[in-house]
PDB file of C-alpha atoms in Angstrom:
ATOM      1  CA  UNK M   1     -39.362  17.373 -23.744  1.00  0.00           C
ATOM      2  CA  UNK M   2     -42.050  15.639 -21.706  1.00  0.00           C
ATOM      3  CA  UNK M   3     -41.868  15.232 -17.965  1.00  0.00           C
ATOM      4  CA  UNK M   4     -41.545  11.457 -18.439  1.00  0.00           C
ATOM      5  CA  UNK M   5     -38.515  11.894 -20.713  1.00  0.00           C
ATOM      6  CA  UNK M   6     -36.927  14.294 -18.225  1.00  0.00           C
ATOM      7  CA  UNK M   7     -37.316  11.768 -15.405  1.00  0.00           C
ATOM      8  CA  UNK M   8     -35.922   8.966 -17.576  1.00  0.00           C
ATOM      9  CA  UNK M   9     -32.820  10.991 -18.452  1.00  0.00           C
ATOM     10  CA  UNK M  10     -32.325  11.932 -14.819  1.00  0.00           C
ATOM     11  CA  UNK M  11     -32.503   8.263 -13.792  1.00  0.00           C
ATOM     12  CA  UNK M  12     -30.027   7.268 -16.513  1.00  0.00           C
ATOM     13  CA  UNK M  13     -27.440   9.845 -15.462  1.00  0.00           C
ATOM     14  CA  UNK M  14     -24.264   8.241 -14.072  1.00  0.00           C
ATOM     15  CA  UNK M  15     -24.152   8.141 -10.313  1.00  0.00           C
ATOM     16  CA  UNK M  16     -20.989   9.070  -8.405  1.00  0.00           C
ATOM     17  CA  UNK M  17     -18.922   6.053  -7.392  1.00  0.00           C
ATOM     18  CA  UNK M  18     -18.935   5.275  -3.687  1.00  0.00           C
ATOM     19  CA  UNK M  19     -15.593   5.850  -1.975  1.00  0.00           C
ATOM     20  CA  UNK M  20     -13.502   2.864  -0.928  1.00  0.00           C
ATOM     21  CA  UNK M  21     -14.622   1.794   2.530  1.00  0.00           C
ATOM     22  CA  UNK M  22     -11.075   1.292   3.799  1.00  0.00           C
ATOM     23  CA  UNK M  23      -7.948   3.156   2.714  1.00  0.00           C
ATOM     24  CA  UNK M  24      -4.541   2.236   4.127  1.00  0.00           C
ATOM     25  CA  UNK M  25      -1.550   4.533   3.756  1.00  0.00           C
ATOM     26  CA  UNK M  26       2.186   3.845   3.914  1.00  0.00           C
ATOM     27  CA  UNK M  27       3.431   7.286   4.893  1.00  0.00           C
ATOM     28  CA  UNK M  28       6.903   7.415   3.375  1.00  0.00           C
ATOM     29  CA  UNK M  29       9.456  10.119   2.640  1.00  0.00           C
ATOM     30  CA  UNK M  30       9.611  12.387   5.686  1.00  0.00           C
ATOM     31  CA  UNK M  31      13.386  12.183   5.935  1.00  0.00           C
ATOM     32  CA  UNK M  32      13.986  12.744   2.218  1.00  0.00           C
ATOM     33  CA  UNK M  33      11.538  15.662   2.236  1.00  0.00           C
ATOM     34  CA  UNK M  34      13.627  17.291   4.960  1.00  0.00           C
ATOM     35  CA  UNK M  35      16.974  16.428   3.364  1.00  0.00           C
ATOM     36  CA  UNK M  36      16.029  18.099   0.080  1.00  0.00           C
ATOM     37  CA  UNK M  37      15.317  21.278   2.008  1.00  0.00           C
ATOM     38  CA  UNK M  38      18.426  21.152   4.167  1.00  0.00           C
ATOM     39  CA  UNK M  39      16.326  20.530   7.286  1.00  0.00           C
ATOM     40  CA  UNK M  40      16.827  18.009  10.100  1.00  0.00           C
ATOM     41  CA  UNK M  41      14.908  14.736   9.749  1.00  0.00           C
ATOM     42  CA  UNK M  42      12.750  15.555  12.766  1.00  0.00           C
ATOM     43  CA  UNK M  43      11.315  18.516  10.849  1.00  0.00           C
ATOM     44  CA  UNK M  44      10.228  16.105   8.137  1.00  0.00           C
ATOM     45  CA  UNK M  45       8.493  13.993  10.780  1.00  0.00           C
ATOM     46  CA  UNK M  46       6.788  17.094  12.206  1.00  0.00           C
ATOM     47  CA  UNK M  47       5.473  17.993   8.758  1.00  0.00           C
ATOM     48  CA  UNK M  48       4.411  14.375   8.385  1.00  0.00           C
ATOM     49  CA  UNK M  49       2.184  14.737  11.449  1.00  0.00           C
ATOM     50  CA  UNK M  50       0.525  17.714   9.774  1.00  0.00           C
ATOM     51  CA  UNK M  51      -0.102  15.513   6.740  1.00  0.00           C
ATOM     52  CA  UNK M  52      -1.771  12.963   9.026  1.00  0.00           C
ATOM     53  CA  UNK M  53      -4.140  15.656  10.258  1.00  0.00           C
ATOM     54  CA  UNK M  54      -4.977  16.658   6.672  1.00  0.00           C
ATOM     55  CA  UNK M  55      -5.520  13.037   5.711  1.00  0.00           C
ATOM     56  CA  UNK M  56      -7.947  12.376   8.540  1.00  0.00           C
ATOM     57  CA  UNK M  57      -9.987  15.424   7.554  1.00  0.00           C
ATOM     58  CA  UNK M  58      -9.842  14.393   3.886  1.00  0.00           C
ATOM     59  CA  UNK M  59     -10.967  10.847   4.692  1.00  0.00           C
ATOM     60  CA  UNK M  60     -13.997  12.190   6.536  1.00  0.00           C
ATOM     61  CA  UNK M  61     -14.782  14.630   3.742  1.00  0.00           C
ATOM     62  CA  UNK M  62     -14.428  11.947   1.045  1.00  0.00           C
ATOM     63  CA  UNK M  63     -16.658   9.457   2.862  1.00  0.00           C
ATOM     64  CA  UNK M  64     -13.999   6.874   3.759  1.00  0.00           C
ATOM     65  CA  UNK M  65     -15.112   4.761   6.718  1.00  0.00           C
ATOM     66  CA  UNK M  66     -11.755   3.240   7.734  1.00  0.00           C
ATOM     67  CA  UNK M  67      -8.314   4.816   7.472  1.00  0.00           C
ATOM     68  CA  UNK M  68      -5.207   2.886   8.497  1.00  0.00           C
ATOM     69  CA  UNK M  69      -1.869   4.689   8.743  1.00  0.00           C
ATOM     70  CA  UNK M  70       1.532   3.025   9.071  1.00  0.00           C
ATOM     71  CA  UNK M  71       2.963   5.228  11.784  1.00  0.00           C
ATOM     72  CA  UNK M  72       5.835   3.155  13.212  1.00  0.00           C
ATOM     73  CA  UNK M  73       6.931  -0.293  12.059  1.00  0.00           C
ATOM     74  CA  UNK M  74       8.503  -2.978  14.195  1.00  0.00           C
ATOM     75  CA  UNK M  75      11.652  -2.448  12.093  1.00  0.00           C
ATOM     76  CA  UNK M  76      11.794   1.297  12.833  1.00  0.00           C
ATOM     77  CA  UNK M  77      13.405   0.585  16.216  1.00  0.00           C
ATOM     78  CA  UNK M  78      16.638   0.021  14.235  1.00  0.00           C
ATOM     79  CA  UNK M  79      16.836   3.734  13.441  1.00  0.00           C
ATOM     80  CA  UNK M  80      19.257   5.943  15.392  1.00  0.00           C
ATOM     81  CA  UNK M  81      18.142   6.325  19.039  1.00  0.00           C
ATOM     82  CA  UNK M  82      17.817  10.100  18.693  1.00  0.00           C
ATOM     83  CA  UNK M  83      15.415   9.735  15.776  1.00  0.00           C
ATOM     84  CA  UNK M  84      13.351   7.101  17.602  1.00  0.00           C
ATOM     85  CA  UNK M  85      13.141   9.459  20.592  1.00  0.00           C
ATOM     86  CA  UNK M  86      11.954  12.254  18.292  1.00  0.00           C
ATOM     87  CA  UNK M  87       9.277   9.983  16.822  1.00  0.00           C
ATOM     88  CA  UNK M  88       8.065   8.943  20.278  1.00  0.00           C
ATOM     89  CA  UNK M  89       7.907  12.596  21.279  1.00  0.00           C
ATOM     90  CA  UNK M  90       5.813  13.412  18.231  1.00  0.00           C
ATOM     91  CA  UNK M  91       3.467  10.513  19.012  1.00  0.00           C
ATOM     92  CA  UNK M  92       2.953  11.837  22.532  1.00  0.00           C
ATOM     93  CA  UNK M  93       2.357  15.342  21.207  1.00  0.00           C
ATOM     94  CA  UNK M  94      -0.115  14.094  18.599  1.00  0.00           C
ATOM     95  CA  UNK M  95      -2.183  12.205  21.172  1.00  0.00           C
ATOM     96  CA  UNK M  96      -2.186  15.057  23.666  1.00  0.00           C
ATOM     97  CA  UNK M  97      -2.956  17.740  21.095  1.00  0.00           C
ATOM     98  CA  UNK M  98      -5.223  15.934  18.646  1.00  0.00           C
ATOM     99  CA  UNK M  99      -7.146  13.359  20.670  1.00  0.00           C
ATOM    100  CA  UNK M 100      -9.790  15.858  21.797  1.00  0.00           C
ATOM    101  CA  UNK M 101     -10.286  17.017  18.202  1.00  0.00           C
ATOM    102  CA  UNK M 102     -10.566  13.447  16.925  1.00  0.00           C
ATOM    103  CA  UNK M 103     -13.086  12.655  19.639  1.00  0.00           C
ATOM    104  CA  UNK M 104     -15.138  15.749  18.813  1.00  0.00           C
ATOM    105  CA  UNK M 105     -15.121  14.716  15.135  1.00  0.00           C
ATOM    106  CA  UNK M 106     -16.625  11.330  16.096  1.00  0.00           C
ATOM    107  CA  UNK M 107     -13.434   9.489  15.061  1.00  0.00           C
ATOM    108  CA  UNK M 108     -12.780   6.131  16.651  1.00  0.00           C
ATOM    109  CA  UNK M 109      -9.096   5.315  17.203  1.00  0.00           C
ATOM    110  CA  UNK M 110      -7.823   1.746  16.983  1.00  0.00           C
ATOM    111  CA  UNK M 111      -4.212   0.774  17.617  1.00  0.00           C
ATOM    112  CA  UNK M 112      -2.797  -2.249  15.813  1.00  0.00           C
ATOM    113  CA  UNK M 113       0.619  -3.726  16.488  1.00  0.00           C
ATOM    114  CA  UNK M 114       2.582  -5.415  19.240  1.00  0.00           C
ATOM    115  CA  UNK M 115       2.273  -3.651  22.592  1.00  0.00           C
ATOM    116  CA  UNK M 116       4.532  -6.000  24.495  1.00  0.00           C
ATOM    117  CA  UNK M 117       7.633  -4.245  25.748  1.00  0.00           C
ATOM    118  CA  UNK M 118       6.419  -0.700  25.116  1.00  0.00           C
ATOM    119  CA  UNK M 119       7.312   1.882  27.747  1.00  0.00           C
ATOM    120  CA  UNK M 120       4.481   2.515  30.227  1.00  0.00           C
ATOM    121  CA  UNK M 121       3.971   6.110  29.096  1.00  0.00           C
ATOM    122  CA  UNK M 122       3.550   5.117  25.428  1.00  0.00           C
ATOM    123  CA  UNK M 123       1.358   2.136  26.263  1.00  0.00           C
ATOM    124  CA  UNK M 124      -0.801   4.350  28.460  1.00  0.00           C
ATOM    125  CA  UNK M 125      -1.297   6.915  25.676  1.00  0.00           C
ATOM    126  CA  UNK M 126      -2.393   4.196  23.248  1.00  0.00           C
ATOM    127  CA  UNK M 127      -4.925   2.873  25.737  1.00  0.00           C
ATOM    128  CA  UNK M 128      -6.192   6.393  26.418  1.00  0.00           C
ATOM    129  CA  UNK M 129      -6.707   7.062  22.706  1.00  0.00           C
ATOM    130  CA  UNK M 130      -8.720   3.877  22.253  1.00  0.00           C
ATOM    131  CA  UNK M 131     -10.796   4.167  25.401  1.00  0.00           C
ATOM    132  CA  UNK M 132     -11.696   7.837  24.949  1.00  0.00           C
ATOM    133  CA  UNK M 133     -12.977   7.283  21.403  1.00  0.00           C
ATOM    134  CA  UNK M 134     -14.374   3.756  21.752  1.00  0.00           C
ATOM    135  CA  UNK M 135     -18.034   4.835  21.446  1.00  0.00           C
ATOM    136  CA  UNK M 136     -17.543   7.025  18.385  1.00  0.00           C
ATOM    137  CA  UNK M 137     -19.323   5.942  15.213  1.00  0.00           C
ATOM    138  CA  UNK M 138     -17.663   7.970  12.448  1.00  0.00           C
ATOM    139  CA  UNK M 139     -14.331   7.318  10.766  1.00  0.00           C
ATOM    140  CA  UNK M 140     -12.261   4.528  12.307  1.00  0.00           C
ATOM    141  CA  UNK M 141      -8.618   5.606  12.389  1.00  0.00           C
ATOM    142  CA  UNK M 142      -6.394   2.551  12.792  1.00  0.00           C
ATOM    143  CA  UNK M 143      -2.861   3.505  13.796  1.00  0.00           C
ATOM    144  CA  UNK M 144      -0.285   0.805  13.031  1.00  0.00           C
ATOM    145  CA  UNK M 145       2.293   1.307  15.775  1.00  0.00           C
ATOM    146  CA  UNK M 146       5.166  -1.102  16.485  1.00  0.00           C
ATOM    147  CA  UNK M 147       3.532  -3.052  13.701  1.00  0.00           C
ATOM    148  CA  UNK M 148       4.762  -5.684  11.260  1.00  0.00           C
ATOM    149  CA  UNK M 149       2.510  -7.786   9.041  1.00  0.00           C
ATOM    150  CA  UNK M 150       4.477 -11.011   9.439  1.00  0.00           C
ATOM    151  CA  UNK M 151       4.715 -10.535  13.186  1.00  0.00           C
ATOM    152  CA  UNK M 152       0.953  -9.997  13.326  1.00  0.00           C
ATOM    153  CA  UNK M 153       0.342 -13.313  11.548  1.00  0.00           C
ATOM    154  CA  UNK M 154       2.708 -15.061  13.964  1.00  0.00           C
ATOM    155  CA  UNK M 155       0.791 -13.622  16.928  1.00  0.00           C
ATOM    156  CA  UNK M 156      -2.492 -14.774  15.390  1.00  0.00           C
ATOM    157  CA  UNK M 157      -1.114 -18.283  14.777  1.00  0.00           C
ATOM    158  CA  UNK M 158       0.133 -18.419  18.346  1.00  0.00           C
ATOM    159  CA  UNK M 159      -3.314 -17.460  19.670  1.00  0.00           C
ATOM    160  CA  UNK M 160      -4.932 -20.220  17.636  1.00  0.00           C
ATOM    161  CA  UNK M 161      -2.301 -22.745  18.738  1.00  0.00           C
ATOM    162  CA  UNK M 162      -2.932 -21.848  22.373  1.00  0.00           C
ATOM    163  CA  UNK M 163      -6.665 -22.374  21.849  1.00  0.00           C
ATOM    164  CA  UNK M 164      -5.980 -25.795  20.318  1.00  0.00           C
ATOM    165  CA  UNK M 165      -3.684 -26.692  23.232  1.00  0.00           C
ATOM    166  CA  UNK M 166      -6.388 -25.602  25.693  1.00  0.00           C
ATOM    167  CA  UNK M 167      -8.938 -27.814  23.964  1.00  0.00           C
ATOM    168  CA  UNK M 168     -11.246 -24.936  22.979  1.00  0.00           C
ATOM    169  CA  UNK M 169     -10.464 -25.200  19.261  1.00  0.00           C
ATOM    170  CA  UNK M 170      -9.942 -28.145  16.933  1.00  0.00           C
ATOM    171  CA  UNK M 171      -7.210 -27.937  14.265  1.00  0.00           C
ATOM    172  CA  UNK M 172      -9.762 -28.682  11.540  1.00  0.00           C
ATOM    173  CA  UNK M 173     -11.734 -25.599  12.627  1.00  0.00           C
ATOM    174  CA  UNK M 174      -8.889 -23.296  11.626  1.00  0.00           C
ATOM    175  CA  UNK M 175      -9.587 -21.628   8.292  1.00  0.00           C
ATOM    176  CA  UNK M 176      -8.983 -18.227   6.702  1.00  0.00           C
ATOM    177  CA  UNK M 177     -11.857 -16.602   8.581  1.00  0.00           C
ATOM    178  CA  UNK M 178     -10.672 -17.990  11.902  1.00  0.00           C
ATOM    179  CA  UNK M 179      -7.141 -16.721  11.334  1.00  0.00           C
ATOM    180  CA  UNK M 180      -8.435 -13.304  10.211  1.00  0.00           C
ATOM    181  CA  UNK M 181     -10.421 -13.145  13.435  1.00  0.00           C
ATOM    182  CA  UNK M 182      -7.209 -13.546  15.428  1.00  0.00           C
ATOM    183  CA  UNK M 183      -5.438 -10.644  13.710  1.00  0.00           C
ATOM    184  CA  UNK M 184      -5.054  -7.169  15.204  1.00  0.00           C
ATOM    185  CA  UNK M 185      -7.529  -5.820  12.634  1.00  0.00           C
ATOM    186  CA  UNK M 186     -10.474  -7.988  13.684  1.00  0.00           C
ATOM    187  CA  UNK M 187     -13.674  -6.044  12.996  1.00  0.00           C
ATOM    188  CA  UNK M 188     -12.037  -3.879  10.324  1.00  0.00           C
ATOM    189  CA  UNK M 189     -12.630  -4.792   6.666  1.00  0.00           C
ATOM    190  CA  UNK M 190      -9.636  -5.465   4.461  1.00  0.00           C
ATOM    191  CA  UNK M 191      -8.298  -2.359   2.679  1.00  0.00           C
ATOM    192  CA  UNK M 192      -9.803  -1.594  -0.704  1.00  0.00           C
ATOM    193  CA  UNK M 193      -7.008   0.832  -1.501  1.00  0.00           C
ATOM    194  CA  UNK M 194      -3.394   1.104  -0.340  1.00  0.00           C
ATOM    195  CA  UNK M 195      -1.585   4.385  -0.977  1.00  0.00           C
ATOM    196  CA  UNK M 196       2.177   4.713  -0.714  1.00  0.00           C
ATOM    197  CA  UNK M 197       3.969   8.019  -1.007  1.00  0.00           C
ATOM    198  CA  UNK M 198       7.575   8.818  -2.059  1.00  0.00           C
ATOM    199  CA  UNK M 199       7.539   6.639  -5.177  1.00  0.00           C
ATOM    200  CA  UNK M 200       8.713   3.452  -3.471  1.00  0.00           C
ATOM    201  CA  UNK M 201       7.118   0.267  -4.794  1.00  0.00           C
ATOM    202  CA  UNK M 202       7.001  -2.212  -1.942  1.00  0.00           C
ATOM    203  CA  UNK M 203       4.633  -3.208   0.842  1.00  0.00           C
ATOM    204  CA  UNK M 204       7.221  -3.004   3.663  1.00  0.00           C
ATOM    205  CA  UNK M 205       5.577  -5.642   5.863  1.00  0.00           C
ATOM    206  CA  UNK M 206       2.320  -3.681   6.053  1.00  0.00           C
ATOM    207  CA  UNK M 207      -1.012  -5.523   6.420  1.00  0.00           C
ATOM    208  CA  UNK M 208       0.498  -8.580   4.742  1.00  0.00           C
ATOM    209  CA  UNK M 209      -2.618 -10.748   5.133  1.00  0.00           C
ATOM    210  CA  UNK M 210      -5.238  -8.048   4.685  1.00  0.00           C
ATOM    211  CA  UNK M 211      -3.969  -6.546   1.409  1.00  0.00           C
ATOM    212  CA  UNK M 212      -4.193  -9.724  -0.687  1.00  0.00           C
ATOM    213  CA  UNK M 213      -6.750  -8.112  -3.022  1.00  0.00           C
ATOM    214  CA  UNK M 214      -6.175  -4.415  -2.353  1.00  0.00           C
ATOM    215  CA  UNK M 215      -5.556  -1.936  -5.133  1.00  0.00           C
ATOM    216  CA  UNK M 216      -2.262  -0.032  -4.893  1.00  0.00           C
ATOM    217  CA  UNK M 217      -1.697   3.587  -5.858  1.00  0.00           C
ATOM    218  CA  UNK M 218       1.911   4.780  -5.727  1.00  0.00           C
ATOM    219  CA  UNK M 219       2.465   8.517  -5.405  1.00  0.00           C
ATOM    220  CA  UNK M 220       5.858  10.101  -6.192  1.00  0.00           C
ATOM    221  CA  UNK M 221       5.433  12.957  -3.698  1.00  0.00           C
ATOM    222  CA  UNK M 222       6.860  12.674  -0.209  1.00  0.00           C
ATOM    223  CA  UNK M 223       4.437  12.223   2.669  1.00  0.00           C
ATOM    224  CA  UNK M 224       4.646  15.803   4.088  1.00  0.00           C
ATOM    225  CA  UNK M 225       3.215  17.070   0.774  1.00  0.00           C
ATOM    226  CA  UNK M 226       0.222  14.697   0.798  1.00  0.00           C
ATOM    227  CA  UNK M 227      -3.077  16.596   0.954  1.00  0.00           C
ATOM    228  CA  UNK M 228      -6.792  16.440   0.158  1.00  0.00           C
ATOM    229  CA  UNK M 229      -6.153  16.737  -3.572  1.00  0.00           C
ATOM    230  CA  UNK M 230      -3.691  13.833  -3.577  1.00  0.00           C
ATOM    231  CA  UNK M 231      -6.111  11.724  -1.529  1.00  0.00           C
ATOM    232  CA  UNK M 232      -8.984  12.460  -3.913  1.00  0.00           C
ATOM    233  CA  UNK M 233      -6.771  11.725  -6.941  1.00  0.00           C
ATOM    234  CA  UNK M 234      -5.796   8.344  -5.493  1.00  0.00           C
ATOM    235  CA  UNK M 235      -9.462   7.480  -5.018  1.00  0.00           C
ATOM    236  CA  UNK M 236     -10.166   8.532  -8.607  1.00  0.00           C
ATOM    237  CA  UNK M 237      -7.427   6.174  -9.755  1.00  0.00           C
ATOM    238  CA  UNK M 238      -8.930   3.418  -7.605  1.00  0.00           C
ATOM    239  CA  UNK M 239     -12.271   3.863  -9.370  1.00  0.00           C
ATOM    240  CA  UNK M 240     -10.576   3.349 -12.734  1.00  0.00           C
ATOM    241  CA  UNK M 241      -9.380  -0.099 -11.682  1.00  0.00           C
ATOM    242  CA  UNK M 242     -11.213  -3.300 -12.617  1.00  0.00           C
ATOM    243  CA  UNK M 243     -11.378  -5.350  -9.427  1.00  0.00           C
ATOM    244  CA  UNK M 244     -11.926  -9.023 -10.328  1.00  0.00           C
ATOM    245  CA  UNK M 245     -10.877 -10.868  -7.138  1.00  0.00           C
ATOM    246  CA  UNK M 246      -9.702 -13.806  -9.232  1.00  0.00           C
ATOM    247  CA  UNK M 247     -12.845 -13.869 -11.392  1.00  0.00           C
ATOM    248  CA  UNK M 248     -13.668 -12.513 -14.831  1.00  0.00           C
ATOM    249  CA  UNK M 249     -13.880  -8.822 -15.553  1.00  0.00           C
ATOM    250  CA  UNK M 250     -17.349  -7.316 -15.528  1.00  0.00           C
ATOM    251  CA  UNK M 251     -16.134  -5.026 -18.304  1.00  0.00           C
ATOM    252  CA  UNK M 252     -15.470  -8.062 -20.496  1.00  0.00           C
ATOM    253  CA  UNK M 253     -19.208  -8.695 -20.714  1.00  0.00           C
TER     254      UNK M 253
END
């Protein structure tokens, strides 16, 4: 075989698909994971934190640029007070133990969600996480805390209404881009892929606006069992999808 033929074959070889730029994860099943093992629910949440650590490392390894995790929804306050206290304790522990490691790994932390009414100690930890990592240029880890997609849209609409009332914005200037710019996720691209663990098949008020054209991969395993292999498998499934965004399929010719 000539050198020219060798080069031609090398150029024709299939190239690896780029990873999705933004992966969002609904981390579900901590309590059921614990219940099946006869363990208290808080142990499931502790193991869930370990899965978060694995997922951050996997995202970096797989080349994902943005990772959003649904850590605590605005509806989770309805859970028993003892469980909410356990979850807040785990959040504090995660920030105190893992923030230095995230910073050293060049991870930038963003917090999305409603901060009004949070206790000063929790609010302070969220600010610390963002400020300490603000200059990092690697993976952006967006933590959805006290977050609800509908509530986020309401906050964005309120901001735009206030701008109209102040005379700095005309109603006819409000469009999809303007509303997106008023959301908590401003500066973060919409998710390409949404992963949900535990086999549930609903969005649960997560990134309601941003996931309009996301691909969904539903995993039957509970969140504490999620690992690098499961993350990579979800991305493989994403690459098998035909994303048309309302247009015709490229595969249709």
